[in-house]
PDB file of C-alpha atoms in Angstrom:
ATOM      1  CA  MET A   1      34.483  88.768  34.968  1.00  0.00           C
ATOM      2  CA  LEU A   2      37.089  86.903  37.092  1.00  0.00           C
ATOM      3  CA  ASP A   3      39.815  89.334  38.158  1.00  0.00           C
ATOM      4  CA  GLY A   4      43.058  90.140  36.062  1.00  0.00           C
ATOM      5  CA  PRO A   5      44.410  92.040  33.360  1.00  0.00           C
ATOM      6  CA  LEU A   6      42.998  91.080  29.899  1.00  0.00           C
ATOM      7  CA  ILE A   7      45.540  89.227  28.099  1.00  0.00           C
ATOM      8  CA  ALA A   8      45.008  90.994  24.767  1.00  0.00           C
ATOM      9  CA  GLU A   9      41.836  92.221  22.824  1.00  0.00           C
ATOM     10  CA  TRP A  10      41.981  89.109  20.660  1.00  0.00           C
ATOM     11  CA  LEU A  11      41.865  86.849  23.819  1.00  0.00           C
ATOM     12  CA  PRO A  12      39.244  88.874  26.206  1.00  0.00           C
ATOM     13  CA  VAL A  13      39.603  87.410  29.266  1.00  0.00           C
ATOM     14  CA  SER A  14      42.268  87.466  32.315  1.00  0.00           C
ATOM     15  CA  VAL A  15      44.738  84.938  32.938  1.00  0.00           C
ATOM     16  CA  ALA A  16      42.724  83.181  35.924  1.00  0.00           C
ATOM     17  CA  ALA A  17      39.682  83.242  33.363  1.00  0.00           C
ATOM     18  CA  LEU A  18      41.990  81.321  30.730  1.00  0.00           C
ATOM     19  CA  VAL A  19      43.231  78.931  33.247  1.00  0.00           C
ATOM     20  CA  LEU A  20      39.218  78.113  34.338  1.00  0.00           C
ATOM     21  CA  LEU A  21      38.324  78.097  30.649  1.00  0.00           C
ATOM     22  CA  LEU A  22      41.330  75.382  29.951  1.00  0.00           C
ATOM     23  CA  VAL A  23      40.588  73.344  32.697  1.00  0.00           C
ATOM     24  CA  ALA A  24      36.598  73.278  31.842  1.00  0.00           C
ATOM     25  CA  ALA A  25      37.298  72.588  28.150  1.00  0.00           C
ATOM     26  CA  GLY A  26      39.518  69.357  29.294  1.00  0.00           C
ATOM     27  CA  VAL A  27      37.075  67.867  31.723  1.00  0.00           C
ATOM     28  CA  ALA A  28      34.010  68.627  29.363  1.00  0.00           C
ATOM     29  CA  GLY A  29      36.023  67.061  26.315  1.00  0.00           C
ATOM     30  CA  TRP A  30      36.293  63.496  28.735  1.00  0.00           C
ATOM     31  CA  VAL A  31      32.665  63.913  29.655  1.00  0.00           C
ATOM     32  CA  ASP A  32      31.549  64.500  26.055  1.00  0.00           C
ATOM     33  CA  ALA A  33      33.893  61.514  24.613  1.00  0.00           C
ATOM     34  CA  VAL A  34      32.338  58.818  27.338  1.00  0.00           C
ATOM     35  CA  VAL A  35      28.679  59.735  26.911  1.00  0.00           C
ATOM     36  CA  GLY A  36      27.987  63.193  25.623  1.00  0.00           C
ATOM     37  CA  GLY A  37      26.930  66.502  27.510  1.00  0.00           C
ATOM     38  CA  GLY A  38      30.356  67.966  27.757  1.00  0.00           C
ATOM     39  CA  GLY A  39      28.461  71.577  27.207  1.00  0.00           C
ATOM     40  CA  LEU A  40      27.077  71.437  30.608  1.00  0.00           C
ATOM     41  CA  ILE A  41      30.281  72.139  32.044  1.00  0.00           C
ATOM     42  CA  GLN A  42      32.097  74.360  29.103  1.00  0.00           C
ATOM     43  CA  LEU A  43      29.010  76.490  28.280  1.00  0.00           C
ATOM     44  CA  PRO A  44      28.435  77.919  31.692  1.00  0.00           C
ATOM     45  CA  ALA A  45      32.235  78.407  32.367  1.00  0.00           C
ATOM     46  CA  LEU A  46      32.202  80.516  29.240  1.00  0.00           C
ATOM     47  CA  VAL A  47      29.418  82.529  30.696  1.00  0.00           C
ATOM     48  CA  ILE A  48      31.390  82.968  33.786  1.00  0.00           C
ATOM     49  CA  ALA A  49      34.902  83.777  32.544  1.00  0.00           C
ATOM     50  CA  VAL A  50      33.879  85.742  29.364  1.00  0.00           C
ATOM     51  CA  PRO A  51      33.192  89.726  30.035  1.00  0.00           C
ATOM     52  CA  SER A  52      29.463  90.577  30.256  1.00  0.00           C
ATOM     53  CA  ASP A  53      29.833  93.091  27.311  1.00  0.00           C
ATOM     54  CA  VAL A  54      30.529  90.223  24.798  1.00  0.00           C
ATOM     55  CA  ALA A  55      27.473  89.303  23.108  1.00  0.00           C
ATOM     56  CA  THR A  56      25.885  85.751  23.624  1.00  0.00           C
ATOM     57  CA  PRO A  57      26.263  84.535  19.909  1.00  0.00           C
ATOM     58  CA  PHE A  58      30.073  84.909  20.220  1.00  0.00           C
ATOM     59  CA  ILE A  59      29.699  83.054  23.554  1.00  0.00           C
ATOM     60  CA  LEU A  60      27.951  80.236  22.143  1.00  0.00           C
ATOM     61  CA  GLY A  61      29.936  80.048  18.678  1.00  0.00           C
ATOM     62  CA  THR A  62      33.534  79.757  20.703  1.00  0.00           C
ATOM     63  CA  ASN A  63      31.856  76.579  22.856  1.00  0.00           C
ATOM     64  CA  LYS A  64      30.842  75.301  19.192  1.00  0.00           C
ATOM     65  CA  LEU A  65      34.453  75.500  17.954  1.00  0.00           C
ATOM     66  CA  SER A  66      35.869  74.095  21.207  1.00  0.00           C
ATOM     67  CA  SER A  67      33.290  71.223  21.209  1.00  0.00           C
ATOM     68  CA  PHE A  68      33.724  70.468  17.307  1.00  0.00           C
ATOM     69  CA  PHE A  69      37.413  69.573  17.804  1.00  0.00           C
ATOM     70  CA  GLY A  70      37.042  67.663  20.854  1.00  0.00           C
ATOM     71  CA  THR A  71      33.989  65.654  19.405  1.00  0.00           C
ATOM     72  CA  LEU A  72      36.365  65.171  16.061  1.00  0.00           C
ATOM     73  CA  SER A  73      39.317  63.575  18.444  1.00  0.00           C
ATOM     74  CA  ALA A  74      36.776  61.310  20.424  1.00  0.00           C
ATOM     75  CA  SER A  75      35.325  59.924  17.069  1.00  0.00           C
ATOM     76  CA  TRP A  76      38.392  59.372  15.605  1.00  0.00           C
ATOM     77  CA  VAL A  77      39.402  57.156  18.764  1.00  0.00           C
ATOM     78  CA  TYR A  78      36.201  55.376  18.660  1.00  0.00           C
ATOM     79  CA  LEU A  79      36.485  54.652  15.111  1.00  0.00           C
ATOM     80  CA  ARG A  80      39.702  52.911  15.443  1.00  0.00           C
ATOM     81  CA  LYS A  81      38.292  50.573  17.968  1.00  0.00           C
ATOM     82  CA  ILE A  82      34.583  49.996  17.221  1.00  0.00           C
ATOM     83  CA  ARG A  83      33.018  49.214  13.799  1.00  0.00           C
ATOM     84  CA  VAL A  84      30.194  51.275  12.889  1.00  0.00           C
ATOM     85  CA  GLN A  85      27.179  50.143  10.477  1.00  0.00           C
ATOM     86  CA  LEU A  86      26.547  52.818   7.676  1.00  0.00           C
ATOM     87  CA  VAL A  87      22.904  51.585   7.225  1.00  0.00           C
ATOM     88  CA  LEU A  88      22.798  53.565  10.729  1.00  0.00           C
ATOM     89  CA  LEU A  89      25.159  56.268  10.686  1.00  0.00           C
ATOM     90  CA  VAL A  90      24.325  57.624   7.472  1.00  0.00           C
ATOM     91  CA  PRO A  91      20.574  58.374   7.729  1.00  0.00           C
ATOM     92  CA  LEU A  92      21.113  59.477  11.638  1.00  0.00           C
ATOM     93  CA  VAL A  93      23.982  61.753  10.550  1.00  0.00           C
ATOM     94  CA  ALA A  94      21.664  63.117   7.584  1.00  0.00           C
ATOM     95  CA  GLY A  95      18.753  63.541  10.108  1.00  0.00           C
ATOM     96  CA  ALA A  96      20.978  65.298  12.755  1.00  0.00           C
ATOM     97  CA  TYR A  97      22.015  67.896  10.070  1.00  0.00           C
ATOM     98  CA  ALA A  98      18.511  68.869   9.147  1.00  0.00           C
ATOM     99  CA  GLY A  99      17.109  68.724  12.327  1.00  0.00           C
ATOM    100  CA  SER A 100      19.767  70.888  14.155  1.00  0.00           C
ATOM    101  CA  THR A 101      19.316  73.370  11.054  1.00  0.00           C
ATOM    102  CA  VAL A 102      15.243  73.447  11.289  1.00  0.00           C
ATOM    103  CA  GLY A 103      15.840  73.819  15.379  1.00  0.00           C
ATOM    104  CA  ALA A 104      18.448  76.639  14.971  1.00  0.00           C
ATOM    105  CA  ALA A 105      15.975  78.520  12.478  1.00  0.00           C
ATOM    106  CA  LEU A 106      13.145  78.226  15.156  1.00  0.00           C
ATOM    107  CA  SER A 107      14.998  78.808  18.207  1.00  0.00           C
ATOM    108  CA  ARG A 108      14.144  82.780  17.824  1.00  0.00           C
ATOM    109  CA  TYR A 109      10.704  82.224  17.648  1.00  0.00           C
ATOM    110  CA  VAL A 110      10.156  79.596  20.515  1.00  0.00           C
ATOM    111  CA  PRO A 111      10.568  80.982  23.950  1.00  0.00           C
ATOM    112  CA  ARG A 112      12.985  78.619  25.757  1.00  0.00           C
ATOM    113  CA  GLU A 113      10.920  78.877  29.054  1.00  0.00           C
ATOM    114  CA  VAL A 114       8.211  76.847  27.546  1.00  0.00           C
ATOM    115  CA  LEU A 115      10.983  74.085  26.455  1.00  0.00           C
ATOM    116  CA  THR A 116      13.102  73.930  29.453  1.00  0.00           C
ATOM    117  CA  PRO A 117      10.397  72.230  31.818  1.00  0.00           C
ATOM    118  CA  ILE A 118       9.180  69.676  29.157  1.00  0.00           C
ATOM    119  CA  VAL A 119      12.944  68.855  28.662  1.00  0.00           C
ATOM    120  CA  LEU A 120      13.375  68.397  32.285  1.00  0.00           C
ATOM    121  CA  VAL A 121      10.425  65.947  32.767  1.00  0.00           C
ATOM    122  CA  ALA A 122      11.948  63.884  29.824  1.00  0.00           C
ATOM    123  CA  VAL A 123      15.350  63.871  31.076  1.00  0.00           C
ATOM    124  CA  ILE A 124      14.126  62.595  34.783  1.00  0.00           C
ATOM    125  CA  ALA A 125      12.207  59.918  32.944  1.00  0.00           C
ATOM    126  CA  VAL A 126      15.128  58.949  31.155  1.00  0.00           C
ATOM    127  CA  ALA A 127      17.319  58.620  34.194  1.00  0.00           C
ATOM    128  CA  LEU A 128      14.743  56.648  36.169  1.00  0.00           C
ATOM    129  CA  TYR A 129      14.170  54.448  33.130  1.00  0.00           C
ATOM    130  CA  THR A 130      17.910  54.023  33.062  1.00  0.00           C
ATOM    131  CA  LEU A 131      18.482  53.484  36.572  1.00  0.00           C
ATOM    132  CA  PHE A 132      15.701  50.698  37.072  1.00  0.00           C
ATOM    133  CA  LYS A 133      16.784  48.862  34.194  1.00  0.00           C
ATOM    134  CA  PRO A 134      20.298  47.935  35.154  1.00  0.00           C
ATOM    135  CA  THR A 135      20.902  45.399  32.327  1.00  0.00           C
ATOM    136  CA  MET A 136      19.977  48.081  29.412  1.00  0.00           C
ATOM    137  CA  GLY A 137      22.769  48.863  27.282  1.00  0.00           C
ATOM    138  CA  LEU A 138      25.299  46.814  28.946  1.00  0.00           C
ATOM    139  CA  HIS A 139      25.253  44.138  26.125  1.00  0.00           C
ATOM    140  CA  HIS A 140      25.042  44.792  22.083  1.00  0.00           C
ATOM    141  CA  GLU A 141      21.840  43.223  20.988  1.00  0.00           C
ATOM    142  CA  PRO A 142      20.554  45.270  18.048  1.00  0.00           C
ATOM    143  CA  ARG A 143      16.793  44.475  17.720  1.00  0.00           C
ATOM    144  CA  HIS A 144      16.331  44.987  13.983  1.00  0.00           C
ATOM    145  CA  ASP A 145      17.711  43.045  11.191  1.00  0.00           C
ATOM    146  CA  ARG A 146      16.354  44.666   8.182  1.00  0.00           C
ATOM    147  CA  ALA A 147      18.038  47.777   6.911  1.00  0.00           C
ATOM    148  CA  THR A 148      15.080  49.797   6.216  1.00  0.00           C
ATOM    149  CA  ALA A 149      13.839  49.462   9.737  1.00  0.00           C
ATOM    150  CA  VAL A 150      17.348  50.185  11.125  1.00  0.00           C
ATOM    151  CA  ALA A 151      17.528  53.425   8.851  1.00  0.00           C
ATOM    152  CA  TRP A 152      14.341  55.107   9.370  1.00  0.00           C
ATOM    153  CA  ARG A 153      14.440  54.751  13.003  1.00  0.00           C
ATOM    154  CA  ALA A 154      18.156  56.264  12.835  1.00  0.00           C
ATOM    155  CA  ALA A 155      17.004  59.153  10.616  1.00  0.00           C
ATOM    156  CA  MET A 156      13.954  59.795  12.988  1.00  0.00           C
ATOM    157  CA  ILE A 157      16.515  59.613  16.205  1.00  0.00           C
ATOM    158  CA  GLY A 158      18.715  61.950  14.431  1.00  0.00           C
ATOM    159  CA  LEU A 159      15.985  64.466  13.259  1.00  0.00           C
ATOM    160  CA  LEU A 160      14.576  64.732  16.965  1.00  0.00           C
ATOM    161  CA  VAL A 161      17.779  65.116  18.776  1.00  0.00           C
ATOM    162  CA  GLY A 162      19.348  67.289  16.144  1.00  0.00           C
ATOM    163  CA  PHE A 163      16.086  69.279  16.491  1.00  0.00           C
ATOM    164  CA  TYR A 164      16.769  69.541  19.994  1.00  0.00           C
ATOM    165  CA  ASP A 165      20.153  70.658  19.849  1.00  0.00           C
ATOM    166  CA  GLY A 166      19.365  73.426  17.423  1.00  0.00           C
ATOM    167  CA  ILE A 167      16.379  74.848  19.269  1.00  0.00           C
ATOM    168  CA  LEU A 168      17.730  74.580  23.042  1.00  0.00           C
ATOM    169  CA  GLY A 169      20.968  72.116  23.297  1.00  0.00           C
ATOM    170  CA  PRO A 170      21.901  70.597  26.824  1.00  0.00           C
ATOM    171  CA  GLY A 171      22.600  67.329  26.863  1.00  0.00           C
ATOM    172  CA  THR A 172      22.227  66.531  23.014  1.00  0.00           C
ATOM    173  CA  GLY A 173      25.028  63.720  23.420  1.00  0.00           C
ATOM    174  CA  SER A 174      23.094  62.021  26.045  1.00  0.00           C
ATOM    175  CA  PHE A 175      19.971  61.813  24.290  1.00  0.00           C
ATOM    176  CA  PHE A 176      21.433  60.306  21.187  1.00  0.00           C
ATOM    177  CA  VAL A 177      23.060  57.733  23.311  1.00  0.00           C
ATOM    178  CA  ILE A 178      19.468  56.641  24.920  1.00  0.00           C
ATOM    179  CA  LEU A 179      17.633  56.506  21.992  1.00  0.00           C
ATOM    180  CA  ILE A 180      20.147  54.682  20.104  1.00  0.00           C
ATOM    181  CA  VAL A 181      20.228  52.098  23.132  1.00  0.00           C
ATOM    182  CA  GLY A 182      16.603  52.237  23.938  1.00  0.00           C
ATOM    183  CA  VAL A 183      14.983  52.156  20.286  1.00  0.00           C
ATOM    184  CA  LEU A 184      17.683  50.266  18.418  1.00  0.00           C
ATOM    185  CA  GLY A 185      18.848  47.746  21.329  1.00  0.00           C
ATOM    186  CA  TYR A 186      22.723  49.001  21.075  1.00  0.00           C
ATOM    187  CA  GLY A 187      25.191  48.771  23.867  1.00  0.00           C
ATOM    188  CA  PHE A 188      26.198  52.039  25.563  1.00  0.00           C
ATOM    189  CA  LEU A 189      29.573  51.812  24.068  1.00  0.00           C
ATOM    190  CA  GLN A 190      28.441  51.173  20.556  1.00  0.00           C
ATOM    191  CA  ALA A 191      25.744  53.727  20.678  1.00  0.00           C
ATOM    192  CA  SER A 192      28.377  56.064  21.876  1.00  0.00           C
ATOM    193  CA  VAL A 193      30.335  56.131  18.677  1.00  0.00           C
ATOM    194  CA  ASN A 194      27.358  56.835  16.676  1.00  0.00           C
ATOM    195  CA  ALA A 195      26.122  59.413  19.186  1.00  0.00           C
ATOM    196  CA  LYS A 196      29.614  61.096  18.979  1.00  0.00           C
ATOM    197  CA  ILE A 197      29.333  61.475  15.161  1.00  0.00           C
ATOM    198  CA  ALA A 198      25.841  62.738  15.174  1.00  0.00           C
ATOM    199  CA  ASN A 199      26.797  65.420  17.867  1.00  0.00           C
ATOM    200  CA  LEU A 200      29.956  66.106  15.684  1.00  0.00           C
ATOM    201  CA  THR A 201      27.368  66.826  12.738  1.00  0.00           C
ATOM    202  CA  THR A 202      25.418  69.114  14.952  1.00  0.00           C
ATOM    203  CA  ASN A 203      28.247  70.881  16.272  1.00  0.00           C
ATOM    204  CA  LEU A 204      29.229  71.559  12.462  1.00  0.00           C
ATOM    205  CA  ALA A 205      25.933  72.618  11.723  1.00  0.00           C
ATOM    206  CA  ALA A 206      25.862  75.427  14.519  1.00  0.00           C
ATOM    207  CA  LEU A 207      29.411  76.334  13.830  1.00  0.00           C
ATOM    208  CA  VAL A 208      28.893  76.878  10.291  1.00  0.00           C
ATOM    209  CA  VAL A 209      25.998  79.620  11.157  1.00  0.00           C
ATOM    210  CA  TYR A 210      28.284  81.408  13.903  1.00  0.00           C
ATOM    211  CA  GLY A 211      31.164  81.417  11.695  1.00  0.00           C
ATOM    212  CA  VAL A 212      29.539  82.866   8.684  1.00  0.00           C
ATOM    213  CA  HIS A 213      28.483  85.550  10.806  1.00  0.00           C
ATOM    214  CA  GLY A 214      31.883  86.024  12.656  1.00  0.00           C
ATOM    215  CA  GLU A 215      30.387  85.217  15.959  1.00  0.00           C
ATOM    216  CA  VAL A 216      33.499  83.421  17.329  1.00  0.00           C
ATOM    217  CA  LEU A 217      36.103  84.238  19.515  1.00  0.00           C
ATOM    218  CA  LEU A 218      39.072  82.447  17.733  1.00  0.00           C
ATOM    219  CA  ALA A 219      42.070  82.487  19.531  1.00  0.00           C
ATOM    220  CA  LEU A 220      40.327  81.769  22.956  1.00  0.00           C
ATOM    221  CA  GLY A 221      38.263  79.176  20.879  1.00  0.00           C
ATOM    222  CA  LEU A 222      41.094  77.257  19.556  1.00  0.00           C
ATOM    223  CA  ALA A 223      43.065  77.296  22.690  1.00  0.00           C
ATOM    224  CA  MET A 224      40.048  75.595  24.275  1.00  0.00           C
ATOM    225  CA  ALA A 225      39.945  73.195  21.647  1.00  0.00           C
ATOM    226  CA  VAL A 226      43.413  71.846  22.345  1.00  0.00           C
ATOM    227  CA  MET A 227      42.068  71.098  26.092  1.00  0.00           C
ATOM    228  CA  ASN A 228      38.916  69.719  24.689  1.00  0.00           C
ATOM    229  CA  ILE A 229      40.728  67.200  21.921  1.00  0.00           C
ATOM    230  CA  THR A 230      43.101  66.212  24.883  1.00  0.00           C
ATOM    231  CA  GLY A 231      40.138  65.641  27.175  1.00  0.00           C
ATOM    232  CA  GLY A 232      38.348  63.503  24.362  1.00  0.00           C
ATOM    233  CA  PHE A 233      40.968  61.388  23.302  1.00  0.00           C
ATOM    234  CA  ILE A 234      41.591  60.518  27.081  1.00  0.00           C
ATOM    235  CA  GLY A 235      37.667  59.904  27.442  1.00  0.00           C
ATOM    236  CA  ALA A 236      37.372  57.819  24.453  1.00  0.00           C
ATOM    237  CA  ARG A 237      40.299  55.659  25.187  1.00  0.00           C
ATOM    238  CA  MET A 238      39.057  54.994  28.753  1.00  0.00           C
ATOM    239  CA  ALA A 239      35.426  54.377  27.314  1.00  0.00           C
ATOM    240  CA  THR A 240      36.412  51.498  24.933  1.00  0.00           C
ATOM    241  CA  LYS A 241      38.747  49.955  27.425  1.00  0.00           C
ATOM    242  CA  ARG A 242      36.235  49.618  30.234  1.00  0.00           C
ATOM    243  CA  GLY A 243      33.098  49.064  28.220  1.00  0.00           C
ATOM    244  CA  SER A 244      29.461  49.877  28.358  1.00  0.00           C
ATOM    245  CA  GLY A 245      29.154  49.355  32.121  1.00  0.00           C
ATOM    246  CA  PHE A 246      31.605  52.281  32.919  1.00  0.00           C
ATOM    247  CA  VAL A 247      29.559  54.278  29.981  1.00  0.00           C
ATOM    248  CA  ARG A 248      26.429  53.711  31.728  1.00  0.00           C
ATOM    249  CA  ILE A 249      27.722  55.015  35.171  1.00  0.00           C
ATOM    250  CA  VAL A 250      28.891  58.475  33.393  1.00  0.00           C
ATOM    251  CA  PHE A 251      25.602  58.597  31.447  1.00  0.00           C
ATOM    252  CA  LEU A 252      23.688  58.343  34.877  1.00  0.00           C
ATOM    253  CA  VAL A 253      26.062  61.174  36.562  1.00  0.00           C
ATOM    254  CA  THR A 254      25.620  63.522  33.724  1.00  0.00           C
ATOM    255  CA  LEU A 255      22.062  63.014  33.514  1.00  0.00           C
ATOM    256  CA  SER A 256      21.951  64.144  37.457  1.00  0.00           C
ATOM    257  CA  ILE A 257      23.997  67.279  36.393  1.00  0.00           C
ATOM    258  CA  LEU A 258      21.393  67.916  33.594  1.00  0.00           C
ATOM    259  CA  ILE A 259      18.492  67.863  35.865  1.00  0.00           C
ATOM    260  CA  VAL A 260      19.842  69.742  38.604  1.00  0.00           C
ATOM    261  CA  LYS A 261      20.741  72.282  35.657  1.00  0.00           C
ATOM    262  CA  LEU A 262      17.139  72.230  34.042  1.00  0.00           C
ATOM    263  CA  ALA A 263      15.654  72.246  37.444  1.00  0.00           C
ATOM    264  CA  TRP A 264      17.543  75.509  38.411  1.00  0.00           C
ATOM    265  CA  ASP A 265      16.795  77.425  35.057  1.00  0.00           C
ATOM    266  CA  THR A 266      13.040  76.397  35.709  1.00  0.00           C
ATOM    267  CA  VAL A 267      13.078  77.689  38.789  1.00  0.00           C
ATOM    268  CA  VAL A 268      14.499  81.106  37.752  1.00  0.00           C
ATOM    269  CA  GLN A 269      11.958  81.079  34.973  1.00  0.00           C
ATOM    270  CA  PHE A 270       9.050  80.855  36.951  1.00  0.00           C
ATOM    271  CA  THR A 271      10.185  83.069  40.287  1.00  0.00           C
ATOM    272  CA  GLY A 272      12.123  85.614  38.210  1.00  0.00           C
ATOM    273  CA  SER A 273      14.941  85.472  40.542  1.00  0.00           C
TER     274      SER A 273
END
């Protein structure tokens, strides 16, 4: 825990830790709004700043509370600027909720040390694929005209990424974006608005679980939510103003951070250090 007196029992962090968490929440909200992956910033900050005697579910629940409101603000900005297709969004969201629920239910039975190396390889492949296809996602060119073709593909994307979010989690928004771009031919900007709403759904599913069990540091989560909302609002406005090229750059930077994190987790798992 960072040095400093505890503010109160209902806000179990020092003043220095609170400042760190508020800054992290703002940056995470910005990243999440542009391309997803804000949890790569916010969750480690919570792990560092919150006292070690606070149980892990409370950290995860607090993270989800802050992220939910930040994603909600970003989704609102996107929806005001960009038109969405319900034939894509409805099955995507339904699949995301179902997948996240199943993933969360199975997460206690599947060792994360088995999943992390697999996800690491997948993220590296996605990053290389995006890097060496510089025009991918820069233009909005949907590949499927038939509603049924779009709907079932969107549902499968929702199920797959939602399941991943429930069972592991890091980089969920980025996976939504790349699959919508790669499978459906959407531009990065158009993919981001749909990814935001799908990620909002998976956050809600997890938040319901943590909330039912009272596993949320409510005061801290709401304080971080204010900064996450601010960051999300700014990030969404920047993304809609600067377009898919800007989103692609942030996407590659976020994937790079995710690769480093997953690689570190894999090394720690196999070395035991």
